[in-house]
């Protein structure tokens, strides 16, 4: 899937084919917007082949989807994406090219299920949990440390 951004004030459509697209004023950005209202590192667009998401990177003038200032949001065709003062109409294009085959995940210690207790917050301890000899699973229990909650909502209040 590709993303096409069409400037609503006129201009050529911009096609994005990368999985991750960094948007901002810096030269290192994948989509460089020459507008003073755009932050150096403004937002990132992520496309996994099934859905497209945008995440604001703490920009000064914000990122909006259909007029609503967001921290992160899904994008669909005909959404209006505002990157500070730059406004685009979003079009999602199904890519007829076949996807690259994914490499199989190797078995062994890197291929383990991780159990996380959703009621305990903090950084996980990735040491393997003790298991009994009759348990043939390759699971690891994660023990969290400290407080690590994101206090920011996905959408700004009105």
PDB file of N, CA, C and O in Angstrom, residues 16-50:
ATOM      1  N   UNK A  16       4.186   8.378  -1.250  1.00  0.00           N
ATOM      2  CA  UNK A  16       5.078   7.819  -0.239  1.00  0.00           C
ATOM      3  C   UNK A  16       5.008   6.303  -0.327  1.00  0.00           C
ATOM      4  O   UNK A  16       3.929   5.734  -0.222  1.00  0.00           O
ATOM      5  N   UNK A  17       6.146   5.665  -0.532  1.00  0.00           N
ATOM      6  CA  UNK A  17       6.159   4.212  -0.693  1.00  0.00           C
ATOM      7  C   UNK A  17       6.879   3.511   0.447  1.00  0.00           C
ATOM      8  O   UNK A  17       6.879   2.298   0.508  1.00  0.00           O
ATOM      9  N   UNK A  18       7.466   4.281   1.359  1.00  0.00           N
ATOM     10  CA  UNK A  18       8.218   3.677   2.455  1.00  0.00           C
ATOM     11  C   UNK A  18       7.288   3.265   3.582  1.00  0.00           C
ATOM     12  O   UNK A  18       6.212   3.827   3.756  1.00  0.00           O
ATOM     13  N   UNK A  19       7.723   2.310   4.368  1.00  0.00           N
ATOM     14  CA  UNK A  19       6.951   1.869   5.525  1.00  0.00           C
ATOM     15  C   UNK A  19       6.883   2.971   6.584  1.00  0.00           C
ATOM     16  O   UNK A  19       5.850   3.206   7.186  1.00  0.00           O
ATOM     17  N   UNK A  20       8.004   3.663   6.799  1.00  0.00           N
ATOM     18  CA  UNK A  20       8.078   4.788   7.729  1.00  0.00           C
ATOM     19  C   UNK A  20       8.506   6.024   6.971  1.00  0.00           C
ATOM     20  O   UNK A  20       9.496   5.988   6.243  1.00  0.00           O
ATOM     21  N   UNK A  21       7.772   7.118   7.141  1.00  0.00           N
ATOM     22  CA  UNK A  21       8.111   8.373   6.480  1.00  0.00           C
ATOM     23  C   UNK A  21       8.180   9.458   7.528  1.00  0.00           C
ATOM     24  O   UNK A  21       7.177   9.782   8.171  1.00  0.00           O
ATOM     25  N   UNK A  22       9.358  10.033   7.717  1.00  0.00           N
ATOM     26  CA  UNK A  22       9.565  11.118   8.657  1.00  0.00           C
ATOM     27  C   UNK A  22       9.273  12.436   7.945  1.00  0.00           C
ATOM     28  O   UNK A  22       9.800  12.702   6.865  1.00  0.00           O
ATOM     29  N   UNK A  23       8.407  13.259   8.563  1.00  0.00           N
ATOM     30  CA  UNK A  23       7.974  14.520   7.962  1.00  0.00           C
ATOM     31  C   UNK A  23       8.469  15.681   8.820  1.00  0.00           C
ATOM     32  O   UNK A  23       8.330  15.652  10.046  1.00  0.00           O
ATOM     33  N   UNK A  24       9.061  16.691   8.171  1.00  0.00           N
ATOM     34  CA  UNK A  24       9.537  17.862   8.893  1.00  0.00           C
ATOM     35  C   UNK A  24      10.340  18.773   7.993  1.00  0.00           C
ATOM     36  O   UNK A  24      10.338  18.623   6.780  1.00  0.00           O
ATOM     37  N   UNK A  25      11.038  19.755   8.620  1.00  0.00           N
ATOM     38  CA  UNK A  25      11.849  20.713   7.865  1.00  0.00           C
ATOM     39  C   UNK A  25      13.302  20.290   7.727  1.00  0.00           C
ATOM     40  O   UNK A  25      14.032  20.826   6.902  1.00  0.00           O
ATOM     41  N   UNK A  26      13.771  19.363   8.548  1.00  0.00           N
ATOM     42  CA  UNK A  26      15.177  18.968   8.500  1.00  0.00           C
ATOM     43  C   UNK A  26      15.522  18.273   7.199  1.00  0.00           C
ATOM     44  O   UNK A  26      14.678  17.586   6.609  1.00  0.00           O
ATOM     45  N   UNK A  27      16.773  18.437   6.784  1.00  0.00           N
ATOM     46  CA  UNK A  27      17.237  17.796   5.552  1.00  0.00           C
ATOM     47  C   UNK A  27      17.130  16.276   5.617  1.00  0.00           C
ATOM     48  O   UNK A  27      16.938  15.625   4.600  1.00  0.00           O
ATOM     49  N   UNK A  28      17.243  15.692   6.810  1.00  0.00           N
ATOM     50  CA  UNK A  28      17.215  14.243   6.973  1.00  0.00           C
ATOM     51  C   UNK A  28      15.806  13.660   6.859  1.00  0.00           C
ATOM     52  O   UNK A  28      15.647  12.445   6.809  1.00  0.00           O
ATOM     53  N   UNK A  29      14.782  14.493   6.828  1.00  0.00           N
ATOM     54  CA  UNK A  29      13.405  13.997   6.755  1.00  0.00           C
ATOM     55  C   UNK A  29      13.134  13.383   5.383  1.00  0.00           C
ATOM     56  O   UNK A  29      13.655  13.843   4.368  1.00  0.00           O
ATOM     57  N   UNK A  30      12.293  12.341   5.370  1.00  0.00           N
ATOM     58  CA  UNK A  30      11.915  11.700   4.117  1.00  0.00           C
ATOM     59  C   UNK A  30      11.017  12.620   3.293  1.00  0.00           C
ATOM     60  O   UNK A  30      11.090  12.642   2.072  1.00  0.00           O
ATOM     61  N   UNK A  31      10.138  13.351   3.966  1.00  0.00           N
ATOM     62  CA  UNK A  31       9.283  14.350   3.311  1.00  0.00           C
ATOM     63  C   UNK A  31       9.607  15.686   3.952  1.00  0.00           C
ATOM     64  O   UNK A  31       9.209  15.966   5.079  1.00  0.00           O
ATOM     65  N   UNK A  32      10.393  16.496   3.234  1.00  0.00           N
ATOM     66  CA  UNK A  32      10.840  17.791   3.746  1.00  0.00           C
ATOM     67  C   UNK A  32       9.858  18.861   3.287  1.00  0.00           C
ATOM     68  O   UNK A  32       9.640  19.051   2.092  1.00  0.00           O
ATOM     69  N   UNK A  33       9.246  19.557   4.263  1.00  0.00           N
ATOM     70  CA  UNK A  33       8.295  20.622   3.972  1.00  0.00           C
ATOM     71  C   UNK A  33       8.936  21.961   4.301  1.00  0.00           C
ATOM     72  O   UNK A  33       9.345  22.204   5.435  1.00  0.00           O
ATOM     73  N   UNK A  34       9.036  22.815   3.293  1.00  0.00           N
ATOM     74  CA  UNK A  34       9.672  24.130   3.446  1.00  0.00           C
ATOM     75  C   UNK A  34       8.647  25.152   3.917  1.00  0.00           C
ATOM     76  O   UNK A  34       8.233  26.023   3.165  1.00  0.00           O
ATOM     77  N   UNK A  35       8.224  25.026   5.146  1.00  0.00           N
ATOM     78  CA  UNK A  35       7.247  25.950   5.721  1.00  0.00           C
ATOM     79  C   UNK A  35       7.677  26.213   7.152  1.00  0.00           C
ATOM     80  O   UNK A  35       7.908  25.278   7.906  1.00  0.00           O
ATOM     81  N   UNK A  36       7.777  27.482   7.530  1.00  0.00           N
ATOM     82  CA  UNK A  36       8.265  27.849   8.860  1.00  0.00           C
ATOM     83  C   UNK A  36       7.373  27.319   9.980  1.00  0.00           C
ATOM     84  O   UNK A  36       7.823  27.156  11.110  1.00  0.00           O
ATOM     85  N   UNK A  37       6.098  27.027   9.694  1.00  0.00           N
ATOM     86  CA  UNK A  37       5.197  26.528  10.738  1.00  0.00           C
ATOM     87  C   UNK A  37       5.423  25.042  11.030  1.00  0.00           C
ATOM     88  O   UNK A  37       4.958  24.524  12.043  1.00  0.00           O
ATOM     89  N   UNK A  38       6.159  24.350  10.153  1.00  0.00           N
ATOM     90  CA  UNK A  38       6.443  22.923  10.316  1.00  0.00           C
ATOM     91  C   UNK A  38       7.678  22.765  11.209  1.00  0.00           C
ATOM     92  O   UNK A  38       8.687  23.439  11.002  1.00  0.00           O
ATOM     93  N   UNK A  39       7.595  21.890  12.205  1.00  0.00           N
ATOM     94  CA  UNK A  39       8.735  21.633  13.087  1.00  0.00           C
ATOM     95  C   UNK A  39       9.825  20.869  12.339  1.00  0.00           C
ATOM     96  O   UNK A  39       9.567  20.240  11.312  1.00  0.00           O
ATOM     97  N   UNK A  40      11.035  20.916  12.881  1.00  0.00           N
ATOM     98  CA  UNK A  40      12.153  20.216  12.245  1.00  0.00           C
ATOM     99  C   UNK A  40      11.866  18.726  12.111  1.00  0.00           C
ATOM    100  O   UNK A  40      12.128  18.133  11.076  1.00  0.00           O
ATOM    101  N   UNK A  41      11.363  18.123  13.166  1.00  0.00           N
ATOM    102  CA  UNK A  41      10.888  16.734  13.153  1.00  0.00           C
ATOM    103  C   UNK A  41       9.432  16.808  13.582  1.00  0.00           C
ATOM    104  O   UNK A  41       9.140  16.867  14.768  1.00  0.00           O
ATOM    105  N   UNK A  42       8.519  16.818  12.627  1.00  0.00           N
ATOM    106  CA  UNK A  42       7.122  17.137  12.920  1.00  0.00           C
ATOM    107  C   UNK A  42       6.264  15.906  13.229  1.00  0.00           C
ATOM    108  O   UNK A  42       5.626  15.829  14.266  1.00  0.00           O
ATOM    109  N   UNK A  43       6.244  14.956  12.306  1.00  0.00           N
ATOM    110  CA  UNK A  43       5.428  13.757  12.507  1.00  0.00           C
ATOM    111  C   UNK A  43       6.021  12.609  11.699  1.00  0.00           C
ATOM    112  O   UNK A  43       6.923  12.800  10.897  1.00  0.00           O
ATOM    113  N   UNK A  44       5.467  11.429  11.935  1.00  0.00           N
ATOM    114  CA  UNK A  44       5.903  10.252  11.193  1.00  0.00           C
ATOM    115  C   UNK A  44       4.656   9.534  10.685  1.00  0.00           C
ATOM    116  O   UNK A  44       3.643   9.461  11.378  1.00  0.00           O
ATOM    117  N   UNK A  45       4.725   9.044   9.442  1.00  0.00           N
ATOM    118  CA  UNK A  45       3.656   8.241   8.853  1.00  0.00           C
ATOM    119  C   UNK A  45       4.146   6.803   8.785  1.00  0.00           C
ATOM    120  O   UNK A  45       5.279   6.541   8.364  1.00  0.00           O
ATOM    121  N   UNK A  46       3.278   5.877   9.198  1.00  0.00           N
ATOM    122  CA  UNK A  46       3.631   4.466   9.225  1.00  0.00           C
ATOM    123  C   UNK A  46       2.593   3.684   8.432  1.00  0.00           C
ATOM    124  O   UNK A  46       1.399   3.825   8.653  1.00  0.00           O
ATOM    125  N   UNK A  47       3.057   2.869   7.497  1.00  0.00           N
ATOM    126  CA  UNK A  47       2.169   2.040   6.682  1.00  0.00           C
ATOM    127  C   UNK A  47       2.649   0.602   6.777  1.00  0.00           C
ATOM    128  O   UNK A  47       3.776   0.292   6.398  1.00  0.00           O
ATOM    129  N   UNK A  48       1.786  -0.288   7.302  1.00  0.00           N
ATOM    130  CA  UNK A  48       2.185  -1.683   7.444  1.00  0.00           C
ATOM    131  C   UNK A  48       1.570  -2.576   6.370  1.00  0.00           C
ATOM    132  O   UNK A  48       1.637  -3.783   6.452  1.00  0.00           O
ATOM    133  N   UNK A  49       0.958  -1.978   5.357  1.00  0.00           N
ATOM    134  CA  UNK A  49       0.342  -2.759   4.284  1.00  0.00           C
ATOM    135  C   UNK A  49      -1.153  -2.921   4.464  1.00  0.00           C
ATOM    136  O   UNK A  49      -1.877  -3.165   3.513  1.00  0.00           O
ATOM    137  N   UNK A  50      -1.642  -2.800   5.700  1.00  0.00           N
ATOM    138  CA  UNK A  50      -3.078  -2.908   5.967  1.00  0.00           C
ATOM    139  C   UNK A  50      -3.667  -1.593   6.447  1.00  0.00           C
ATOM    140  O   UNK A  50      -4.820  -1.306   6.216  1.00  0.00           O
TER     141      UNK A  50
END
